Coordinates of C-alpha atoms and ligand atoms in Angstrom, one line a residue:
M1 CA 101.6 79.3 128.9
C2 CA 98.8 77.2 128.2
G3 CA 95.3 77.5 128.9
I4 CA 93.0 75.6 130.9
V5 CA 89.0 75.4 131.5
A6 CA 86.8 72.7 133.7
Y7 CA 83.4 73.3 134.8
I8 CA 81.4 70.5 136.8
G9 CA 77.7 71.6 137.7
N10 CA 74.9 71.6 136.0
Q11 CA 75.3 73.3 132.4
Q12 CA 76.3 72.5 129.8
A13 CA 79.9 71.8 130.0
A14 CA 80.6 72.3 126.2
P15 CA 79.6 75.7 125.8
I16 CA 81.4 77.3 128.7
I17 CA 84.7 75.7 128.3
I18 CA 84.8 76.8 124.7
K19 CA 83.7 79.8 125.3
G20 CA 86.6 79.8 128.3
L21 CA 89.6 78.9 126.3
K22 CA 88.6 81.0 123.5
R23 CA 89.5 83.9 126.6
L24 CA 92.1 82.0 127.2
E25 CA 94.3 81.8 123.6
Y26 CA 96.9 84.4 125.1
R27 CA 98.2 81.9 126.8
G28 CA 99.1 79.4 123.6
Y29 CA 97.0 79.0 120.7
D30 CA 99.0 76.3 118.5
S31 CA 96.2 73.4 119.4
T32 CA 93.4 72.5 121.6
G33 CA 90.9 70.1 123.0
V34 CA 87.9 69.1 124.8
S35 CA 87.0 66.0 126.9
L36 CA 83.3 66.0 127.8
F37 CA 81.6 63.0 129.9
N38 CA 77.7 63.0 129.4
G39 CA 77.3 60.4 132.1
S40 CA 78.2 57.2 130.5
E41 CA 80.8 58.0 127.3
L42 CA 83.7 60.1 127.9
Y43 CA 84.3 61.9 124.5
T44 CA 87.5 63.8 123.1
I45 CA 87.8 66.0 120.6
K46 CA 91.1 67.4 120.2
T47 CA 92.7 69.5 116.4
K48 CA 95.9 71.6 115.5
G49 CA 95.1 75.3 116.1
K50 CA 92.8 77.6 117.5
V51 CA 89.1 77.2 119.4
S52 CA 87.6 78.1 116.0
E53 CA 88.4 74.8 115.1
L54 CA 88.2 73.0 118.0
E55 CA 84.4 74.9 118.0
L56 CA 84.4 73.6 113.8
K57 CA 85.2 69.6 114.9
L58 CA 82.5 69.6 117.3
E59 CA 80.0 70.8 115.5
D60 CA 76.5 71.4 117.7
Q61 CA 78.5 72.5 121.1
N62 CA 75.1 70.7 122.7
S63 CA 75.1 67.4 120.9
I64 CA 77.2 65.9 123.6
D65 CA 75.0 66.1 126.6
A66 CA 77.8 66.3 129.2
Q67 CA 77.4 68.8 132.8
V68 CA 80.7 68.1 133.2
G69 CA 84.5 68.3 131.3
L70 CA 88.4 70.2 130.7
G71 CA 89.7 71.8 128.0
H72 CA 93.1 72.9 127.1
T73 CA 94.4 75.5 124.7
R74 CA 98.1 74.8 123.6
W75 CA 101.1 76.4 123.5
A76 CA 103.7 73.4 122.8
T77 CA 107.0 72.2 125.4
H78 CA 107.1 68.6 124.0
G79 CA 106.4 67.1 121.2
I80 CA 105.2 69.5 117.8
P81 CA 101.6 70.5 117.9
N82 CA 99.6 68.5 116.6
D83 CA 95.7 66.4 117.4
K84 CA 97.7 63.8 119.3
N85 CA 100.2 66.0 121.5
A86 CA 96.4 68.3 122.2
H87 CA 95.4 68.1 126.0
P88 CA 93.5 66.3 127.6
Q89 CA 95.6 63.3 127.5
A90 CA 94.0 59.7 128.1
S91 CA 95.5 57.2 130.7
N92 CA 96.2 53.9 129.0
S93 CA 92.8 52.6 130.3
S94 CA 91.2 55.9 128.7
N95 CA 89.2 56.6 132.2
L96 CA 91.2 59.6 133.7
V97 CA 92.3 62.5 131.2
L98 CA 94.2 65.6 132.4
V99 CA 94.9 68.8 130.9
H100 CA 98.4 70.3 132.5
N101 CA 100.1 73.7 131.7
G102 CA 103.5 73.5 132.4
I103 CA 106.7 71.0 132.4
I104 CA 108.0 68.2 134.0
E105 CA 110.8 68.4 133.8
N106 CA 111.4 64.6 134.9
Y107 CA 109.4 62.8 132.5
A108 CA 111.7 60.6 130.4
S109 CA 112.9 58.5 133.3
L110 CA 109.4 58.4 135.0
K111 CA 107.8 57.6 131.2
E112 CA 111.2 54.9 131.0
E113 CA 109.7 53.1 134.2
L114 CA 105.9 53.4 133.0
I115 CA 107.3 51.3 129.5
Q116 CA 108.9 48.4 132.0
R117 CA 105.6 48.8 133.4
G118 CA 103.7 48.0 130.0
Y119 CA 102.7 51.4 129.9
T120 CA 102.4 52.5 126.0
F121 CA 102.2 56.1 125.1
T122 CA 100.8 57.1 122.0
S123 CA 102.2 61.8 121.8
D124 CA 105.4 63.0 122.6
T125 CA 104.2 65.0 126.1
D126 CA 105.7 65.0 129.5
T127 CA 101.6 64.8 130.4
E128 CA 100.5 62.0 129.0
V129 CA 103.4 60.5 130.9
L130 CA 101.8 62.2 134.5
V131 CA 98.1 60.9 132.7
N132 CA 99.9 57.4 133.6
L133 CA 101.7 58.0 136.6
I134 CA 98.7 58.9 138.5
E135 CA 96.7 55.7 136.9
D136 CA 99.6 53.3 138.0
I137 CA 99.4 55.0 141.7
Q138 CA 95.8 54.7 141.8
K139 CA 96.2 50.5 140.7
K140 CA 99.3 49.8 142.8
E141 CA 98.3 51.6 145.8
K142 CA 94.4 51.1 145.7
V143 CA 94.5 54.8 146.8
K144 CA 90.6 57.5 145.8
L145 CA 91.9 59.5 142.6
G146 CA 93.0 62.7 144.9
K147 CA 95.6 60.2 147.1
A148 CA 96.8 59.3 143.9
V149 CA 97.0 62.6 142.2
Q150 CA 98.8 63.3 145.1
I151 CA 101.1 61.1 145.3
A152 CA 102.0 61.0 141.7
L153 CA 103.1 65.1 142.3
T154 CA 105.3 64.3 144.6
Q155 CA 107.4 62.2 142.0
V156 CA 107.5 64.3 139.7
I157 CA 110.0 67.5 139.2
G158 CA 108.8 70.9 137.4
A159 CA 105.8 72.9 137.0
Y160 CA 102.6 72.0 136.8
A161 CA 98.9 73.5 136.9
I162 CA 96.9 70.4 136.3
V163 CA 92.3 69.5 136.2
V164 CA 91.8 65.7 136.1
F165 CA 88.9 63.7 135.6
D166 CA 88.1 59.8 136.0
R167 CA 85.2 58.6 134.3
R168 CA 84.7 56.3 137.3
K169 CA 84.1 59.5 139.4
P170 CA 81.9 61.5 136.8
N171 CA 81.2 64.0 140.3
E172 CA 84.5 64.6 140.7
L173 CA 87.5 67.5 139.4
I174 CA 91.1 67.2 140.2
A175 CA 93.1 70.6 140.1
A176 CA 96.7 70.8 141.4
R177 CA 99.2 73.9 140.9
L178 CA 103.1 74.2 141.5
G179 CA 104.5 77.7 139.5
S180 CA 101.6 77.6 137.0
P181 CA 98.3 79.4 138.1
L182 CA 94.7 78.1 138.8
A183 CA 91.5 80.4 139.8
I184 CA 88.7 78.1 140.8
G185 CA 85.2 79.9 140.3
V186 CA 82.9 79.1 143.1
G187 CA 78.8 79.1 141.4
E188 CA 75.4 77.7 142.9
N189 CA 75.8 73.5 142.9
E190 CA 78.9 73.9 140.0
F191 CA 82.2 75.0 140.2
F192 CA 85.1 76.4 137.5
V193 CA 88.3 75.5 137.6
A194 CA 90.7 77.7 134.8
S195 CA 94.2 79.5 134.2
D196 CA 92.5 82.6 135.5
A197 CA 89.2 84.0 136.7
T198 CA 87.6 85.0 133.0
P199 CA 86.4 81.9 131.6
F200 CA 83.9 82.3 134.7
I201 CA 83.3 85.6 135.0
E202 CA 80.0 86.5 133.9
Y203 CA 78.9 82.8 136.1
T204 CA 80.6 84.0 139.5
K205 CA 82.2 86.5 141.6
N206 CA 83.4 84.0 144.2
V207 CA 86.9 83.0 143.8
I208 CA 89.2 80.8 144.2
Y209 CA 93.0 81.7 143.6
L210 CA 94.7 78.2 144.7
E211 CA 97.9 78.5 146.0
E212 CA 101.6 76.4 145.2
E213 CA 101.7 73.4 146.2
H214 CA 97.7 73.0 146.8
L215 CA 95.7 69.9 145.6
A216 CA 91.9 70.7 145.7
I217 CA 89.2 67.6 145.6
I218 CA 86.2 70.0 143.6
R219 CA 83.0 67.9 143.7
S220 CA 79.4 69.0 142.2
N221 CA 77.9 69.0 145.1
R222 CA 79.2 72.1 146.1
D223 CA 81.7 70.9 147.8
I224 CA 85.3 71.3 147.8
A225 CA 88.3 69.9 149.9
I226 CA 92.1 71.6 149.7
R227 CA 95.0 70.2 150.7
K228 CA 99.2 70.2 150.9
I229 CA 100.0 68.3 148.2
K230 CA 103.6 67.5 150.3
T231 CA 102.2 67.8 153.8
D232 CA 98.5 67.1 153.7
K233 CA 97.5 69.3 155.9
V234 CA 94.0 70.9 155.0
I235 CA 93.5 74.0 154.4
K236 CA 89.7 76.4 154.2
P237 CA 89.4 77.4 151.0
Y238 CA 89.7 81.0 151.1
V239 CA 87.2 82.7 148.3
E240 CA 87.4 86.2 147.4
E241 CA 85.1 88.2 145.6
L242 CA 85.8 89.1 142.2
Q243 CA 86.8 92.7 141.0
M244 CA 86.4 92.3 137.2
S245 CA 83.9 92.8 134.4
L246 CA 82.9 90.4 131.5
E247 CA 83.2 94.1 129.9
N248 CA 86.5 94.6 130.9
I249 CA 87.9 91.7 128.5
Q250 CA 85.7 92.1 125.7
K251 CA 87.2 94.2 122.4
G252 CA 84.4 96.7 123.3
G253 CA 84.5 97.5 119.1
Y254 CA 87.9 97.5 118.5
E255 CA 89.8 95.1 115.8
H256 CA 92.4 93.8 118.1
F257 CA 92.7 93.9 121.7
M258 CA 96.0 95.4 121.1
L259 CA 94.9 98.4 120.1
K260 CA 92.0 98.6 123.0
E261 CA 94.6 98.6 124.9
I262 CA 96.7 101.4 123.2
F263 CA 94.0 103.2 123.6
E264 CA 92.7 102.3 127.0
Q265 CA 96.0 104.2 128.0
P266 CA 95.1 107.5 129.0
Q267 CA 92.4 106.0 131.5
A268 CA 94.6 103.2 132.5
I269 CA 97.2 105.8 133.9
R270 CA 94.4 107.2 135.6
D271 CA 93.7 104.6 137.3
T272 CA 97.2 103.8 138.1
L273 CA 97.5 107.2 139.8
R274 CA 94.5 107.4 141.4
G275 CA 94.6 107.6 145.4
R276 CA 98.1 107.9 145.0
L277 CA 98.7 111.0 143.4
L278 CA 97.1 113.6 145.8
S279 CA 97.0 116.9 143.9
N280 CA 94.6 118.8 146.2
E281 CA 97.2 117.7 148.9
G282 CA 100.3 118.3 146.8
K283 CA 101.7 114.9 147.7
I284 CA 101.8 111.1 146.6
T285 CA 101.1 108.1 149.5
L286 CA 102.0 104.3 148.5
S287 CA 100.1 102.4 150.8
S288 CA 102.4 99.2 149.7
L289 CA 105.6 101.1 151.2
R290 CA 103.6 102.3 154.2
D291 CA 105.1 100.1 156.5
H292 CA 108.6 99.8 154.8
E293 CA 109.5 103.5 153.8
N294 CA 112.8 102.3 156.5
K295 CA 113.4 99.8 154.3
F296 CA 113.8 101.4 151.4
L297 CA 114.8 104.6 152.7
K298 CA 118.1 102.5 154.3
A299 CA 118.6 100.6 151.3
K300 CA 122.2 100.2 149.7
R301 CA 121.1 99.6 146.3
I302 CA 117.9 98.4 144.3
L303 CA 117.8 94.8 142.3
I304 CA 114.6 95.1 139.2
V305 CA 114.0 91.8 138.0
A306 CA 112.2 91.7 135.4
C307 CA 111.2 90.0 131.3
G308 CA 110.9 91.4 128.4
T309 CA 108.1 94.7 128.2
S310 CA 108.3 94.8 131.6
W311 CA 112.2 94.6 131.6
H312 CA 112.2 97.6 129.5
A313 CA 109.9 99.4 132.2
G314 CA 112.4 98.4 134.2
L315 CA 115.1 100.3 133.2
V316 CA 113.1 103.3 133.3
A317 CA 112.9 103.0 136.7
E318 CA 116.1 102.8 137.0
Y319 CA 116.0 106.6 135.7
L320 CA 113.6 107.3 138.2
I321 CA 114.9 106.0 141.0
E322 CA 118.0 107.0 140.5
K323 CA 117.7 110.0 139.7
F324 CA 115.2 111.5 142.5
T325 CA 116.7 108.9 145.1
R326 CA 120.2 108.5 144.6
I327 CA 119.7 104.7 145.5
P328 CA 121.6 102.9 142.5
V329 CA 119.7 100.5 140.8
E330 CA 120.4 97.6 138.7
V331 CA 118.3 95.7 136.2
E332 CA 118.4 92.2 135.3
Y333 CA 116.8 89.8 132.9
A334 CA 114.8 87.6 135.9
S335 CA 116.1 84.5 133.0
E336 CA 120.0 85.1 133.9
F337 CA 119.5 86.4 137.2
R338 CA 118.4 83.0 138.4
Y339 CA 121.1 80.5 136.9
R340 CA 124.1 83.0 138.4
D341 CA 124.3 82.9 141.8
P342 CA 123.8 86.7 142.2
I343 CA 124.9 88.0 145.1
I344 CA 122.3 90.0 147.0
F345 CA 123.0 92.1 150.6
Q346 CA 120.5 91.4 153.3
D347 CA 120.1 95.5 153.0
D348 CA 118.8 95.5 149.2
I349 CA 115.4 95.6 147.9
I350 CA 114.6 93.5 145.1
I351 CA 111.8 94.9 142.9
A352 CA 110.0 92.4 140.6
I353 CA 108.7 94.3 138.0
S354 CA 105.2 92.1 136.0
Q355 CA 102.2 92.3 134.6
S356 CA 100.8 88.7 134.4
G357 CA 102.3 87.9 137.6
E358 CA 102.9 83.5 136.4
T359 CA 106.1 84.7 134.8
A360 CA 108.2 82.4 135.7
D361 CA 111.4 83.0 135.5
T362 CA 110.5 86.1 137.3
L363 CA 108.5 83.5 139.2
A364 CA 112.5 82.0 140.5
A365 CA 114.2 85.2 140.2
I366 CA 111.6 86.0 143.6
K367 CA 112.3 82.9 144.7
I368 CA 116.1 82.7 145.0
A369 CA 115.6 86.8 146.1
K370 CA 114.2 85.8 149.3
E371 CA 115.9 82.7 150.1
R372 CA 118.7 85.2 150.3
G373 CA 117.2 87.1 152.9
A374 CA 116.0 89.8 150.4
F375 CA 113.0 92.0 150.8
V376 CA 110.8 91.5 147.7
Y377 CA 108.8 94.6 146.5
G378 CA 106.0 93.5 143.3
V379 CA 104.8 96.0 140.5
C380 CA 101.8 93.7 138.9
N381 CA 99.1 94.4 137.1
V382 CA 97.1 91.0 137.5
V383 CA 94.9 91.1 141.1
G384 CA 95.9 88.0 143.4
S385 CA 98.4 86.7 140.8
S386 CA 101.3 84.4 141.9
I387 CA 104.1 86.9 142.2
S388 CA 101.9 89.9 144.1
R389 CA 101.2 87.0 146.8
M390 CA 104.2 85.8 146.7
T391 CA 106.2 88.7 147.3
D392 CA 106.5 90.9 150.5
T393 CA 104.7 93.8 149.5
G394 CA 103.6 95.6 146.2
C395 CA 101.6 98.3 143.9
Y396 CA 99.3 96.8 141.5
T397 CA 99.0 98.8 138.1
H398 CA 96.1 98.3 138.0
A399 CA 95.9 99.1 134.1
G400 CA 92.9 96.7 133.5
P401 CA 92.9 93.2 131.5
E402 CA 95.9 93.4 129.1
I403 CA 95.0 90.4 126.9
G404 CA 96.8 91.5 123.9
V405 CA 100.2 89.6 123.7
A406 CA 101.8 92.8 122.6
S407 CA 102.3 94.4 126.1
T408 CA 101.2 97.6 125.7
K409 CA 99.1 99.2 128.9
A410 CA 101.0 97.7 131.1
F411 CA 104.1 99.5 130.3
T412 CA 103.1 102.8 130.5
T413 CA 101.0 102.0 133.8
Q414 CA 104.5 100.1 135.1
I415 CA 106.5 103.3 134.4
T416 CA 103.8 105.5 136.4
V417 CA 103.9 103.8 139.1
F418 CA 107.8 103.8 139.4
S419 CA 107.0 107.6 139.0
L420 CA 105.4 107.6 142.0
L421 CA 107.7 105.8 143.9
A422 CA 110.8 107.9 142.6
L423 CA 109.3 110.8 143.7
H424 CA 108.0 109.9 146.9
L425 CA 111.0 108.4 148.5
G426 CA 112.9 110.5 146.8
M427 CA 111.0 113.0 149.0
L428 CA 111.0 111.4 152.0
K429 CA 115.4 110.8 151.5
G430 CA 115.1 114.2 151.1
S431 CA 116.2 113.8 147.9
L432 CA 114.9 116.6 145.9
S433 CA 113.2 120.0 146.6
R434 CA 109.5 120.9 147.1
S435 CA 109.1 123.2 144.6
E436 CA 110.8 120.5 142.4
Y437 CA 108.4 117.8 144.1
Q438 CA 105.0 119.9 143.4
Q439 CA 106.2 120.7 139.7
H440 CA 106.6 116.7 139.3
L441 CA 103.0 115.7 140.7
A442 CA 101.8 118.9 138.3
E443 CA 102.7 117.0 135.3
L444 CA 102.0 113.7 136.3
E445 CA 98.8 114.6 136.7
S446 CA 98.8 116.4 133.4
L447 CA 99.7 112.7 131.8
P448 CA 96.7 111.1 130.4
D449 CA 95.7 114.2 128.6
K450 CA 98.9 114.3 126.9
V451 CA 98.2 110.2 125.7
S452 CA 94.6 111.1 124.0
E453 CA 96.4 113.9 122.2
I454 CA 99.5 111.8 120.6
L455 CA 96.3 109.0 120.6
K456 CA 94.5 111.4 117.8
Q457 CA 97.5 111.2 115.4
E458 CA 96.6 107.7 114.7
T459 CA 95.8 108.7 111.1
L460 CA 99.0 109.5 110.2
I461 CA 101.2 107.2 111.9
K462 CA 98.6 104.6 110.2
E463 CA 99.8 106.7 106.9
V464 CA 103.9 106.6 108.3
A465 CA 103.3 102.8 108.6
S466 CA 102.1 102.4 105.0
S467 CA 105.2 103.8 103.7
F468 CA 107.3 101.2 105.8
N469 CA 105.3 97.9 106.2
D470 CA 107.6 96.1 103.5
T471 CA 110.7 96.3 105.1
N472 CA 112.8 93.6 106.7
N473 CA 114.4 95.5 109.1
C474 CA 114.0 98.5 111.2
I475 CA 116.6 100.4 113.9
Y476 CA 114.9 102.4 117.1
L477 CA 117.2 104.9 119.1
G478 CA 117.2 107.1 121.8
R479 CA 119.1 108.3 124.7
G480 CA 119.0 108.7 128.3
Y481 CA 115.3 107.9 129.6
N482 CA 114.0 107.6 125.9
F483 CA 116.9 104.1 125.4
P484 CA 114.2 102.0 127.1
V485 CA 111.9 102.9 124.6
A486 CA 113.9 102.5 122.3
L487 CA 114.5 98.8 122.7
E488 CA 110.7 98.4 123.5
G489 CA 109.5 100.0 120.3
A490 CA 111.9 97.6 118.7
L491 CA 110.4 94.7 120.8
K492 CA 107.0 95.4 119.6
L493 CA 107.6 95.8 116.2
K494 CA 109.1 92.3 115.9
E495 CA 107.1 90.7 118.2
I496 CA 103.8 91.3 116.2
S497 CA 104.6 91.7 113.0
Y498 CA 107.8 89.9 112.9
I499 CA 110.2 92.8 111.3
H500 CA 113.1 92.1 112.4
A501 CA 114.4 95.3 114.5
E502 CA 117.0 96.5 117.1
G503 CA 116.9 99.4 119.6
Y504 CA 120.3 101.2 120.4
P505 CA 121.6 104.3 122.6
A506 CA 121.6 106.7 120.2
A507 CA 125.4 107.0 120.8
E508 CA 125.9 103.9 120.3
M509 CA 125.1 103.4 116.9
K510 CA 128.4 105.4 115.7
H511 CA 130.2 101.7 117.3
G512 CA 128.7 99.9 115.1
P513 CA 124.9 99.2 113.8
I514 CA 125.7 102.5 111.9
A515 CA 127.3 100.1 109.0
L516 CA 123.8 98.8 108.7
I517 CA 122.5 102.1 107.5
D518 CA 121.1 102.5 104.1
E519 CA 118.2 104.1 101.9
Q520 CA 116.8 100.7 103.1
M521 CA 117.1 100.8 106.5
P522 CA 113.9 102.7 108.1
V523 CA 115.4 104.9 111.2
V524 CA 113.1 105.5 113.9
V525 CA 114.8 108.3 116.2
I526 CA 113.2 109.6 119.6
A527 CA 114.2 113.0 119.5
T528 CA 111.8 114.7 122.1
K529 CA 113.1 118.3 123.1
K530 CA 114.0 117.9 127.1
G531 CA 117.3 115.0 127.4
H532 CA 119.9 115.4 124.9
Y533 CA 118.7 116.9 122.0
D534 CA 121.2 118.6 120.4
K535 CA 123.5 114.9 120.5
V536 CA 120.3 113.4 119.4
V537 CA 119.9 116.0 116.1
S538 CA 123.7 114.9 115.1
N539 CA 122.6 111.6 115.4
I540 CA 120.0 111.8 113.0
Q541 CA 122.0 113.8 111.2
E542 CA 124.9 111.0 110.9
I543 CA 121.9 109.0 109.8
K544 CA 120.7 111.3 107.0
S545 CA 124.1 110.9 105.2
R546 CA 124.3 107.4 105.3
K547 CA 120.5 108.1 103.3
G548 CA 118.5 106.3 106.3
R549 CA 115.1 106.5 106.1
I550 CA 113.9 108.1 109.1
I551 CA 110.8 108.4 111.5
A552 CA 111.2 110.9 114.1
V553 CA 109.4 111.2 117.5
V554 CA 109.4 114.7 118.3
S555 CA 108.1 117.8 121.2
E556 CA 105.6 119.5 119.6
G557 CA 106.5 122.3 117.2
D558 CA 110.1 121.4 116.6
V559 CA 111.6 122.4 113.9
R560 CA 115.2 121.3 113.4
V561 CA 114.5 117.2 113.3
K562 CA 111.7 118.0 110.8
E563 CA 114.0 119.5 108.3
L564 CA 116.5 116.1 108.9
A565 CA 113.7 113.5 109.3
D566 CA 111.0 111.7 106.7
Y567 CA 108.3 111.8 108.6
C568 CA 107.6 113.1 112.8
I569 CA 104.9 112.2 114.8
E570 CA 104.3 114.2 117.7
V571 CA 104.0 114.4 121.4
P572 CA 103.3 117.1 123.9
E573 CA 106.0 118.7 125.6
S574 CA 107.2 116.8 129.9
L575 CA 109.9 116.9 131.4
E576 CA 112.4 114.7 130.8
C577 CA 111.9 111.5 133.3
F578 CA 108.2 111.3 132.4
T579 CA 108.6 111.3 128.3
P580 CA 108.6 107.4 128.1
I581 CA 105.3 107.4 128.7
L582 CA 104.6 109.9 125.8
T583 CA 107.1 108.5 122.8
T584 CA 105.6 105.5 123.4
I585 CA 103.0 105.8 122.1
P586 CA 103.6 105.8 118.5
L587 CA 105.9 103.7 118.3
Q588 CA 103.0 101.1 119.4
L589 CA 100.6 102.6 117.1
L590 CA 103.0 102.0 114.6
S591 CA 104.1 98.8 114.4
Y592 CA 100.3 98.0 115.7
Y593 CA 100.0 99.4 112.2
I594 CA 102.7 98.1 110.2
A595 CA 101.6 94.1 111.6
V596 CA 97.9 95.1 110.1
Q597 CA 99.6 95.7 107.2
R598 CA 101.3 93.1 106.8
G599 CA 98.4 90.8 107.3
C600 CA 99.6 89.1 110.7
N601 CA 97.4 87.9 114.1
V602 CA 98.3 91.2 116.1
D603 CA 96.5 89.6 119.1
Q604 CA 98.2 86.2 119.2
P605 CA 101.5 86.2 117.1
R606 CA 103.5 83.4 115.6
N607 CA 105.1 81.7 118.7
L608 CA 104.2 83.5 121.3
A609 CA 101.7 83.6 124.7
K610 CA 100.9 86.3 126.5
S611 CA 101.8 85.1 130.1
V612 CA 105.5 82.5 129.9
T613 CA 105.1 80.1 132.7
V614 CA 107.7 77.7 132.1
E615 CA 111.4 78.4 131.9
Ligands
M6R1 O1 103.5 89.5 132.8 P1 104.7 89.6 132.4 O2 105.4 91.2 132.2 O3 106.4 89.3 133.7 O4 105.4 89.4 130.9 C1 107.4 89.0 130.2 C2 107.2 89.1 129.6 O5 107.1 88.2 128.7 C3 106.6 90.5 128.0 O6 106.4 91.1 128.8 C4 107.0 90.2 126.6 O7 107.7 90.4 126.6 C5 105.7 90.7 125.8 N1 105.0 89.8 124.7 C6 105.9 91.9 125.4 O8 104.9 92.8 125.0

């Protein structure tokens, strides 16, 4: 969490940093700040709240004539969101300023030592400890800034992406990372440093993704030197071309990124399928598997690790992979996996799923799996992200940038990837017939159009939302492939509308949750024709007889559920295994409109951040 933007070059730094921070607000938005150096004075302006509030404080962004500066948008870990805990944090001499994304776990002991050496602290942050540690090393060791940062980082335990500026060395920025991402934009006589590439997309297409435990000394005269923090080994910078456009990261006329991303799903799914589902040849090709098919075919077990929505996609993946390949699958929360000394066999395959590719818990789970010799396959959306680079191979979802904190198109495209993977492996294993395979390929190809059909019901779903936007609780039920969709629907509702919601397998209701049903309780039930339809209809009857209010997601032309439910939203028929891609769409729109009608900030819900780079 937290977003970093820094600039050094010959343009005005303030507008670049402010615009960049706005693009990074998905990473945190509880307080923010900027430091700007005009050649003689170092100005630091900070505030509680969003970047728009910082903008107000800055008034005229060009009034500070600075060609170098650094900014930060925060998701609080150490210390409440307020002006003094906002970054940049300054050293005691006020010569150094530092922005930080991550957590310094041993900050308390370092702080104690620094206090004994006469340092004082004005904030509650771990970041202020780090900037003073660097200053202390500069003084003690009489070394240059880059070296002082390097030495300091060998003393800290935790995770960081940092940028440091010293007013006495105004042509230089130091950037370093461990566990949190940093991208360096390389322009003509200028450099940009940011938590991702979006802040500099209109200025340069040349990007260096700083690797783990690397430190970069960036000088305004087109000079960048990278070295490994621990070993001091010099690294040749690897400049890549950025595959992203400005249009990709703008709202494009939609009120919120979340709504835009919901409506992008037909195209996003097409992009996921492109070049992989070869309908003319009647086959699937996955380049990520080319050299690894045998590993999958011999695997005794697949372990999936992920968090949040990606974990829900993992549950759908479990159903898909087990059905088509008969390889046993276990799905684990990455945050639990990393701390429970998991049993990993040599021929296990670990699949890590992550939209951002930066989730700290998922990264840590991969690390453990790799240390124990497992082969790790990644399913990520963000190209060049830490997880995509840490895994042995993998498959991008190609959903395009997902900026709304609530994950939408990442989920449906992750399931699309797993549909391809499961069908392809099933075909190779011979565990599904050629005709079944062909039938599934044809259906897979039709899914983007079916998603478009569902999106046409936006007005109806908005109306349904208006009947439920005053509720305090909600239950979501689904069976089989649609049980994870029930979990995902509940997560969407709670994270953006702050309504308490729980997802359950429909048949589990009678084991407890049914006690909650009364005339106040809305129950969202996924009741498509394929897959346990009769059983789900019985569950609906049980809710009806206890006066629950029922919103059902049904197959086109349904009659039985329509007689029972208060509201029905239809989705086109599909093969059972693909229904999650369809049934999840109305649930996304339902939670979106409920949240909007309750006046919630849909794209930036309270307490959340898009990319969870802390434990
Ligand atoms: O980037 P990741 O897919 O690894 O993120 C995992 C979760 O943090 C994420 O899915 C989160 O639960 C979303 N806010 C859900 O909408």
